[in-house]
């Protein structure tokens, strides 16, 4: 699995868009980008994933660069409840043994 | 549909004691993973399984053993607990051949004194 690099922390004003970057320069052609978040010490929660096209769901948008070496998770209108650690991971969805590893993530603090 | 359930939720062990953490999923998932999370740190992979009867080592396997005798259960064992194993343990599962997300349990908080 490719490694990912994320900034350790970010602040965002409540109501503004939060843009969380992730670098995955060694990603392979068949690896998907997944985003999860962890609120307090709860189990990580799935947010969104994509391969090469931009994706949007009710929680967030995912923008993947054309060369797929980086991506950005966008929370369009951040609320205090979005304060959490956000993890970006890459993995192949099928076949063989897969070490699905998490880095240290980005701690997002939404400020009132 | 309970998803992923971890048992127990909390436990205090004395150094040298043994215990087994249970992860159970009711989604018929092939892949199951055990992670540990230390304070202020990310999740680190301990062991994982890609199917019944198969297991593999992750990033930090020392001091732990695992078994996957039934597809729905993934057991994590500590044979001789050490204070360094004080952590929160998370289990996750997901389908093998589909582009879907992982489902996580709510964690087991283990303290070794």
Coordinates of C-alpha atoms in Angstrom, one line a residue:
Chain A
X1 CA 0.0 0.0 0.0
X2 CA 1.2 3.5 -0.8
X3 CA 2.2 5.8 2.1
X4 CA 0.3 9.0 2.7
X5 CA 1.4 12.3 4.1
X6 CA -0.9 14.8 5.9
X7 CA -0.3 17.9 7.9
X8 CA -0.5 17.2 11.6
X9 CA -3.1 19.9 12.4
X10 CA -5.4 22.5 10.9
X11 CA -7.8 25.1 12.1
X12 CA -11.0 26.2 10.4
X13 CA -13.6 28.8 11.3
X14 CA -17.1 27.5 11.8
X15 CA -19.2 27.8 8.7
X16 CA -16.2 28.0 6.4
X17 CA -15.0 25.3 4.1
X18 CA -12.3 23.0 5.5
X19 CA -9.8 21.8 3.0
X20 CA -7.7 18.9 4.2
X21 CA -4.8 17.9 1.9
X22 CA -3.2 14.5 1.5
X23 CA -0.1 13.5 -0.5
X24 CA 0.1 10.0 -1.9
X25 CA 2.8 10.4 -4.5
X26 CA 3.6 6.6 -4.7
X27 CA 0.0 5.6 -5.4
X28 CA -0.5 2.8 -7.8
X29 CA -3.0 2.9 -10.7
X30 CA -5.5 0.6 -9.0
X31 CA -5.4 2.0 -5.5
X32 CA -8.3 4.0 -4.2
X33 CA -8.1 7.0 -1.9
X34 CA -10.2 6.7 1.3
X35 CA -10.9 9.2 4.0
X36 CA -11.9 8.5 7.5
X37 CA -12.3 10.6 10.6
X38 CA -12.1 9.8 14.3
X39 CA -14.0 11.8 16.8
X40 CA -12.5 11.7 20.3
X41 CA -11.6 8.1 20.9
X42 CA -14.4 6.5 18.9
X43 CA -13.8 4.0 16.1
X44 CA -12.9 5.7 12.8
X45 CA -15.8 6.6 10.6
X46 CA -15.8 6.4 6.8
X47 CA -16.3 9.7 4.9
X48 CA -15.7 9.2 1.2
X49 CA -13.4 7.5 -1.3
X50 CA -12.5 7.8 -5.0
X51 CA -10.2 6.5 -7.7
X52 CA -9.5 9.4 -10.1
X53 CA -12.7 11.3 -10.5
X54 CA -13.9 13.9 -8.0
X55 CA -16.5 12.5 -5.6
X56 CA -19.2 14.1 -3.5
X57 CA -21.6 12.8 -0.9
X58 CA -23.7 14.2 1.9
X59 CA -20.7 14.6 4.1
X60 CA -17.9 15.9 1.9
X61 CA -16.2 16.3 -1.4
X62 CA -13.0 14.6 -2.6
X63 CA -10.8 16.3 -5.2
X64 CA -8.1 14.1 -6.7
X65 CA -5.4 15.7 -8.8
X66 CA -5.1 14.5 -12.4
X67 CA -1.8 12.7 -11.7
X68 CA -3.4 11.2 -8.6
X69 CA -0.4 12.1 -6.4
X70 CA -2.5 14.1 -4.0
X71 CA -6.1 14.7 -3.0
X72 CA -8.1 17.2 -0.9
X73 CA -11.0 16.5 1.3
X74 CA -13.5 19.3 1.5
X75 CA -16.0 19.8 4.3
X76 CA -18.1 22.6 2.7
X77 CA -19.5 24.2 5.8
X78 CA -17.5 23.0 8.9
X79 CA -19.3 22.8 12.2
X80 CA -18.0 22.2 15.7
X81 CA -19.0 18.6 15.4
X82 CA -16.5 18.2 12.5
X83 CA -13.6 18.6 15.0
X84 CA -11.8 15.3 14.7
X85 CA -8.7 13.6 13.3
X86 CA -8.9 12.9 9.6
X87 CA -7.1 10.1 8.0
X88 CA -6.3 9.6 4.4
X89 CA -5.4 6.1 3.3
X90 CA -4.9 4.3 0.0
X91 CA -5.7 0.7 -0.8
X92 CA -6.6 -1.8 -3.5
X93 CA -10.1 -3.0 -3.0
X94 CA -9.6 -6.5 -4.1
X95 CA -7.2 -9.4 -4.1
X96 CA -4.3 -10.7 -2.0
X97 CA -3.0 -9.7 1.3
X98 CA -3.3 -6.0 2.1
X99 CA -1.7 -4.1 4.9
X100 CA -4.2 -1.3 5.3
X101 CA -2.3 1.2 7.3
X102 CA -3.2 4.5 8.8
X103 CA -0.8 7.4 9.3
X104 CA -1.1 10.0 12.1
X105 CA -3.8 12.0 10.3
X106 CA -4.7 15.7 10.5
X107 CA -6.3 17.0 13.6
X108 CA -8.9 19.5 12.5
X109 CA -10.1 22.0 15.0
X110 CA -13.2 23.9 14.1
X111 CA -13.2 27.3 15.8
X112 CA -16.5 29.1 16.8
Chain B
X1 CA -27.4 -5.6 12.0
X2 CA -24.8 -4.9 14.7
X3 CA -21.8 -4.3 12.4
X4 CA -18.6 -4.8 14.2
X5 CA -18.7 -5.5 17.9
X6 CA -15.7 -5.6 20.2
X7 CA -15.6 -7.4 23.6
X8 CA -14.8 -6.3 26.2
X9 CA -15.0 -2.5 26.1
X10 CA -12.7 -1.9 29.1
X11 CA -10.2 -4.1 30.9
X12 CA -7.4 -3.7 33.4
X13 CA -4.8 -6.4 33.5
X14 CA -1.8 -7.0 35.7
X15 CA 1.6 -7.5 34.1
X16 CA 2.0 -11.1 33.0
X17 CA -1.7 -11.9 32.8
X18 CA -3.2 -13.1 29.6
X19 CA -6.4 -12.1 27.9
X20 CA -8.3 -12.4 24.5
X21 CA -10.1 -9.6 22.7
X22 CA -13.0 -10.6 20.5
X23 CA -14.0 -8.9 17.3
X24 CA -17.3 -10.1 15.8
X25 CA -18.8 -8.9 12.5
X26 CA -22.1 -9.9 11.0
X27 CA -21.6 -8.5 7.5
X28 CA -19.9 -11.6 6.1
X29 CA -16.7 -9.7 5.4
X30 CA -13.6 -11.5 4.3
X31 CA -11.0 -9.0 5.7
X32 CA -10.6 -8.3 9.4
X33 CA -7.9 -6.1 11.0
X34 CA -6.7 -5.3 14.5
X35 CA -5.1 -1.9 15.3
X36 CA -3.8 -0.3 18.4
X37 CA -3.9 3.4 19.2
X38 CA -1.7 5.0 21.8
X39 CA -2.5 8.5 23.2
X40 CA -2.1 11.2 20.6
X41 CA -1.0 8.7 17.9
X42 CA -2.6 7.2 14.8
X43 CA -3.7 3.7 14.3
X44 CA -1.0 1.0 14.0
X45 CA -1.8 -2.3 12.4
X46 CA -1.1 -5.3 14.6
X47 CA -2.4 -8.3 12.7
X48 CA -4.9 -8.9 9.9
X49 CA -6.8 -11.7 8.2
X50 CA -8.0 -12.0 4.6
X51 CA -10.2 -15.0 5.3
X52 CA -11.1 -17.8 7.6
X53 CA -8.1 -19.7 8.8
X54 CA -5.6 -17.1 7.5
X55 CA -3.7 -14.4 9.4
X56 CA -0.7 -12.1 8.7
X57 CA 1.5 -9.7 10.6
X58 CA 1.1 -6.0 10.5
X59 CA 3.4 -3.2 11.7
X60 CA 3.5 -4.0 15.4
X61 CA 2.8 -7.8 15.9
X62 CA 5.2 -8.6 18.7
X63 CA 3.5 -9.7 21.9
X64 CA 0.2 -10.5 20.2
X65 CA -1.3 -13.6 18.6
X66 CA -4.4 -13.9 16.5
X67 CA -6.8 -16.5 15.3
X68 CA -9.6 -16.6 12.7
X69 CA -11.3 -19.9 13.2
X70 CA -14.7 -18.6 12.1
X71 CA -15.2 -16.0 9.4
X72 CA -17.2 -13.7 11.6
X73 CA -14.7 -13.7 14.5
X74 CA -11.2 -12.4 14.8
X75 CA -9.5 -12.9 18.2
X76 CA -6.5 -11.0 19.5
X77 CA -4.6 -12.6 22.3
X78 CA -2.0 -11.2 24.7
X79 CA -0.2 -14.2 26.3
X80 CA 1.8 -12.1 28.9
X81 CA 0.6 -8.6 29.1
X82 CA 3.1 -5.7 29.5
X83 CA 2.5 -2.1 30.4
X84 CA 3.7 -1.2 26.9
X85 CA 0.5 -2.8 25.6
X86 CA -1.7 -0.3 27.4
X87 CA -3.7 1.1 24.5
X88 CA -7.0 1.4 22.8
X89 CA -7.6 -1.5 20.4
X90 CA -9.7 -1.2 17.3
X91 CA -11.0 -3.9 15.0
X92 CA -12.1 -3.3 11.5
X93 CA -13.7 -5.4 8.7
X94 CA -14.5 -4.9 5.0
X95 CA -15.4 -6.9 2.0
X96 CA -12.6 -8.3 -0.1
X97 CA -13.7 -7.8 -3.7
X98 CA -15.8 -4.7 -3.6
X99 CA -14.9 -1.1 -3.5
X100 CA -16.4 -0.4 -0.1
X101 CA -15.4 1.2 3.2
X102 CA -14.0 -0.4 6.3
X103 CA -16.3 -0.7 9.4
X104 CA -14.7 -0.2 12.8
X105 CA -15.7 -1.4 16.2
X106 CA -15.9 1.1 19.1
X107 CA -12.7 0.0 20.6
X108 CA -11.4 -1.8 23.7
X109 CA -9.5 0.3 26.2
X110 CA -6.9 -1.9 27.9
X111 CA -4.7 -0.9 30.8
X112 CA -1.8 -3.0 32.0
X113 CA -0.6 -2.2 35.4

